[in-house]
């Protein structure tokens, strides 16, 4: 989702009639892993497995002899066949060869400039293919060839040049085939996730590769948009109006997004990308730990991350594959996790273990880097960490409990995370490895459900996550019920209606029960209010010490944060004389409409026995 853009989406609160929905899927097309989600008979979005039983499918293609491998089988070819194994191709889509950093270390087939297409990145791999017949078929030799059986020619090794787009098409085609095999019918459309930083050329390249693979692209949905759709679906334990932090710890980079989610609309407050932090760095820490243990046990030197010796390079490739299982075990269990590799170096096998405490110590610096970047992001949006209501994690490396423990330490106790909600694994709402695909599947259903809507509505829905210039409220708008002797700076009871950072235009309606005073009138003031965080430094609770002779040490002050709200600008006042009063109370409906230019219409009506009464309204011009 581009900055200052919003995402039209639904919350899927209405039960989905899957029987009436065409065969549609959601695809999370990552740079390291991909996943596919479909709608179940119960109306839920669920990730499916491919023919190899993989729900997290490695974005890798390998050529070995006459065979082509896709997914995790291809990734295992990195050990002995790295020059013919292609990984990390998604991020190269739509880029020119001259734009690529040439110093990047590649563990797979190197990226080259296409020999016949200027400035186009490509891969050169070696494959085996059948050699041509030694005797050309002509009028002279055809009768002889028909009479004498010739043995099958041995395949010969040839070089094959594949563009990045061709590689992506092959891979996406395999995902389409897996989905059709699972559902037993043809897929008619898909929503595919893309990073928010993808430009138009990269988005067009993804669409082209998908369409050449036979996929009808319903929408390219930004990762943050897919998160919003998925986390809003069936969200009962969290407010519809919330500030959401998305932490995407990918293999090669950290991507952070801060969103204001308002009644199903997501508005981008700030984004940050840091290529110096990623899951590969965590893997490298683990690899170094186990390599050191291997050397200690076997007295065989092993230098990795980076490795220069060919034997060390092969050992590092084996360790890098093995530690993925180690990380998954550490994510799911508080105990120790093992790492086993056959013939790691010089024919020596290795089996080591690491517990979560030791692991967290090894990668603590990376956790702290992520936390520092989170603070930087939130500060750039002019907010405090205590104003964030929810943290959502993306990527396999974000499943680590130690990362969550490091981050939540700086937020309010009320912060909601997948770990606190218990939905971080097993396909739950907050599962970082499946959330994008599931969000795309739900979005695909929403797109199909509005197929009969007007063209302009469909276009706004589909293109709403692009770089539309959308404004948002800068302060919270609410009602103030004046009360004599009220505590605090507001001077009355505060009822928020439109939260700050709500995309415009918007409409909000609330119903409240109010007391009717002796004046027999009901009235409100409409204000813009400024929300913030008050920071106090207080002494911690005193702990009694039996040893009275010990000198008292100077206690450090604790930082205590408290959310605050104060009146900023008076907008209007409304009042009416109620006609249906019961026990000195009546119900009223307040409706607020904010136009795209910031102008405000507000109306007040009483809920009586005969329904809504006559409206009392006010208009406030745009500032």
GROMACS .gro file of C-alpha atoms in nm, residues 408-586:
model
  179
  408UNK     CA    1   0.634  -0.586   2.337
  409UNK     CA    2   0.857  -0.476   2.623
  410UNK     CA    3   0.838  -0.121   2.488
  411UNK     CA    4   0.463  -0.110   2.416
  412UNK     CA    5   0.162  -0.076   2.641
  413UNK     CA    6   0.050  -0.383   2.837
  414UNK     CA    7  -0.269  -0.388   2.628
  415UNK     CA    8  -0.080  -0.444   2.302
  416UNK     CA    9  -0.220  -0.736   2.100
  417UNK     CA   10   0.019  -0.974   1.922
  418UNK     CA   11  -0.028  -1.321   1.770
  419UNK     CA   12   0.175  -1.466   2.058
  420UNK     CA   13  -0.051  -1.311   2.323
  421UNK     CA   14  -0.360  -1.420   2.128
  422UNK     CA   15  -0.221  -1.771   2.071
  423UNK     CA   16  -0.269  -1.756   1.693
  424UNK     CA   17   0.095  -1.750   1.578
  425UNK     CA   18   0.105  -2.106   1.445
  426UNK     CA   19  -0.125  -2.371   1.303
  427UNK     CA   20  -0.296  -2.150   1.047
  428UNK     CA   21  -0.444  -1.916   1.307
  429UNK     CA   22  -0.545  -1.560   1.223
  430UNK     CA   23  -0.200  -1.432   1.320
  431UNK     CA   24   0.014  -1.709   1.167
  432UNK     CA   25   0.297  -1.512   0.999
  433UNK     CA   26   0.355  -1.782   0.736
  434UNK     CA   27  -0.003  -1.799   0.604
  435UNK     CA   28  -0.158  -1.458   0.671
  436UNK     CA   29  -0.081  -1.305   0.330
  437UNK     CA   30  -0.219  -1.593   0.123
  438UNK     CA   31  -0.531  -1.611   0.338
  439UNK     CA   32  -0.584  -1.236   0.310
  440UNK     CA   33  -0.553  -1.260  -0.069
  441UNK     CA   34  -0.808  -1.543  -0.082
  442UNK     CA   35  -1.058  -1.338   0.120
  443UNK     CA   36  -0.995  -1.039  -0.105
  444UNK     CA   37  -1.056  -1.258  -0.410
  445UNK     CA   38  -1.395  -1.355  -0.265
  446UNK     CA   39  -1.479  -0.990  -0.201
  447UNK     CA   40  -1.390  -0.901  -0.560
  448UNK     CA   41  -1.609  -1.181  -0.695
  449UNK     CA   42  -1.895  -1.074  -0.466
  450UNK     CA   43  -1.903  -0.725  -0.623
  451UNK     CA   44  -1.880  -0.854  -0.979
  452UNK     CA   45  -2.225  -0.713  -1.057
  453UNK     CA   46  -2.155  -0.371  -0.911
  454UNK     CA   47  -2.106  -0.064  -1.125
  455UNK     CA   48  -1.776  -0.038  -1.310
  456UNK     CA   49  -1.660   0.266  -1.111
  457UNK     CA   50  -1.720   0.084  -0.782
  458UNK     CA   51  -1.523  -0.220  -0.895
  459UNK     CA   52  -1.237  -0.005  -1.022
  460UNK     CA   53  -1.222   0.193  -0.696
  461UNK     CA   54  -1.221  -0.132  -0.500
  462UNK     CA   55  -0.943  -0.290  -0.706
  463UNK     CA   56  -0.724   0.018  -0.746
  464UNK     CA   57  -0.779   0.155  -0.398
  465UNK     CA   58  -0.446   0.020  -0.276
  466UNK     CA   59  -0.246   0.197  -0.543
  467UNK     CA   60  -0.095   0.540  -0.508
  468UNK     CA   61  -0.422   0.729  -0.468
  469UNK     CA   62  -0.382   1.065  -0.297
  470UNK     CA   63  -0.603   1.020   0.008
  471UNK     CA   64  -0.626   1.259   0.301
  472UNK     CA   65  -0.709   1.163   0.658
  473UNK     CA   66  -0.819   1.327   0.980
  474UNK     CA   67  -0.535   1.459   1.193
  475UNK     CA   68  -0.731   1.466   1.519
  476UNK     CA   69  -1.011   1.268   1.678
  477UNK     CA   70  -1.361   1.414   1.639
  478UNK     CA   71  -1.609   1.343   1.914
  479UNK     CA   72  -1.894   1.458   2.134
  480UNK     CA   73  -1.848   1.632   2.467
  481UNK     CA   74  -2.136   1.613   2.712
  482UNK     CA   75  -2.076   1.907   2.949
  483UNK     CA   76  -2.095   1.813   3.315
  484UNK     CA   77  -2.062   2.034   3.620
  485UNK     CA   78  -1.766   1.941   3.836
  486UNK     CA   79  -1.626   1.701   3.578
  487UNK     CA   80  -1.268   1.590   3.634
  488UNK     CA   81  -0.988   1.639   3.384
  489UNK     CA   82  -0.922   1.892   3.110
  490UNK     CA   83  -1.227   1.805   2.900
  491UNK     CA   84  -1.492   1.926   3.142
  492UNK     CA   85  -1.739   1.652   3.058
  493UNK     CA   86  -1.797   1.303   2.924
  494UNK     CA   87  -1.606   1.239   2.600
  495UNK     CA   88  -1.754   1.017   2.325
  496UNK     CA   89  -1.515   0.968   2.028
  497UNK     CA   90  -1.682   0.921   1.689
  498UNK     CA   91  -1.415   0.958   1.420
  499UNK     CA   92  -1.068   0.849   1.526
  500UNK     CA   93  -0.762   1.036   1.407
  501UNK     CA   94  -0.596   0.911   1.086
  502UNK     CA   95  -0.931   0.802   0.940
  503UNK     CA   96  -0.926   0.814   0.556
  504UNK     CA   97  -1.163   1.066   0.399
  505UNK     CA   98  -1.443   1.072   0.304
  506UNK     CA   99  -1.608   0.880   0.587
  507UNK     CA  100  -1.936   0.841   0.767
  508UNK     CA  101  -1.996   0.734   1.125
  509UNK     CA  102  -2.322   0.677   1.316
  510UNK     CA  103  -2.352   0.605   1.687
  511UNK     CA  104  -2.644   0.559   1.925
  512UNK     CA  105  -2.610   0.667   2.288
  513UNK     CA  106  -2.835   0.677   2.591
  514UNK     CA  107  -2.818   1.012   2.768
  515UNK     CA  108  -2.960   1.155   3.085
  516UNK     CA  109  -3.227   1.425   3.057
  517UNK     CA  110  -3.169   1.704   3.306
  518UNK     CA  111  -3.410   1.945   3.464
  519UNK     CA  112  -3.388   2.171   3.159
  520UNK     CA  113  -3.554   1.894   2.952
  521UNK     CA  114  -3.294   1.933   2.678
  522UNK     CA  115  -3.028   1.706   2.542
  523UNK     CA  116  -2.716   1.871   2.408
  524UNK     CA  117  -2.364   1.801   2.286
  525UNK     CA  118  -2.060   1.995   2.187
  526UNK     CA  119  -1.859   1.871   1.890
  527UNK     CA  120  -1.483   1.902   1.930
  528UNK     CA  121  -1.159   1.809   1.770
  529UNK     CA  122  -0.941   1.653   2.038
  530UNK     CA  123  -0.570   1.593   2.051
  531UNK     CA  124  -0.452   1.254   2.173
  532UNK     CA  125  -0.109   1.195   2.316
  533UNK     CA  126   0.095   1.012   2.576
  534UNK     CA  127   0.196   1.159   2.910
  535UNK     CA  128   0.526   1.033   3.048
  536UNK     CA  129   0.600   1.043   3.422
  537UNK     CA  130   0.906   0.920   3.610
  538UNK     CA  131   0.815   0.768   3.944
  539UNK     CA  132   0.995   0.574   4.212
  540UNK     CA  133   0.933   0.198   4.200
  541UNK     CA  134   0.747   0.035   4.491
  542UNK     CA  135   0.971   0.006   4.794
  543UNK     CA  136   1.082  -0.346   4.882
  544UNK     CA  137   1.144  -0.416   5.248
  545UNK     CA  138   1.494  -0.541   5.322
  546UNK     CA  139   1.566  -0.739   5.639
  547UNK     CA  140   1.927  -0.622   5.640
  548UNK     CA  141   1.890  -0.274   5.789
  549UNK     CA  142   2.266  -0.222   5.807
  550UNK     CA  143   2.304  -0.234   5.431
  551UNK     CA  144   2.336   0.109   5.279
  552UNK     CA  145   2.040   0.222   5.075
  553UNK     CA  146   2.114   0.240   4.707
  554UNK     CA  147   1.974   0.521   4.500
  555UNK     CA  148   1.673   0.384   4.316
  556UNK     CA  149   1.628   0.448   3.945
  557UNK     CA  150   1.302   0.612   3.846
  558UNK     CA  151   1.058   0.407   3.640
  559UNK     CA  152   0.900   0.552   3.327
  560UNK     CA  153   0.521   0.540   3.338
  561UNK     CA  154   0.317   0.628   3.030
  562UNK     CA  155  -0.049   0.725   3.020
  563UNK     CA  156  -0.267   0.810   2.722
  564UNK     CA  157  -0.409   1.163   2.731
  565UNK     CA  158  -0.675   1.357   2.542
  566UNK     CA  159  -0.736   1.731   2.538
  567UNK     CA  160  -0.973   1.967   2.359
  568UNK     CA  161  -0.818   2.127   2.053
  569UNK     CA  162  -1.087   2.302   1.843
  570UNK     CA  163  -1.459   2.362   1.896
  571UNK     CA  164  -1.662   2.269   1.587
  572UNK     CA  165  -2.034   2.294   1.668
  573UNK     CA  166  -2.303   2.239   1.928
  574UNK     CA  167  -2.634   2.056   1.896
  575UNK     CA  168  -2.935   2.024   2.124
  576UNK     CA  169  -3.294   1.902   2.109
  577UNK     CA  170  -3.596   1.870   2.334
  578UNK     CA  171  -3.670   1.498   2.385
  579UNK     CA  172  -4.025   1.368   2.354
  580UNK     CA  173  -3.973   1.010   2.474
  581UNK     CA  174  -3.814   1.014   2.820
  582UNK     CA  175  -3.805   0.705   3.039
  583UNK     CA  176  -3.651   0.713   3.387
  584UNK     CA  177  -3.488   1.048   3.304
  585UNK     CA  178  -3.311   0.897   3.002
  586UNK     CA  179  -3.354   0.891   2.626
   0.00000   0.00000   0.00000
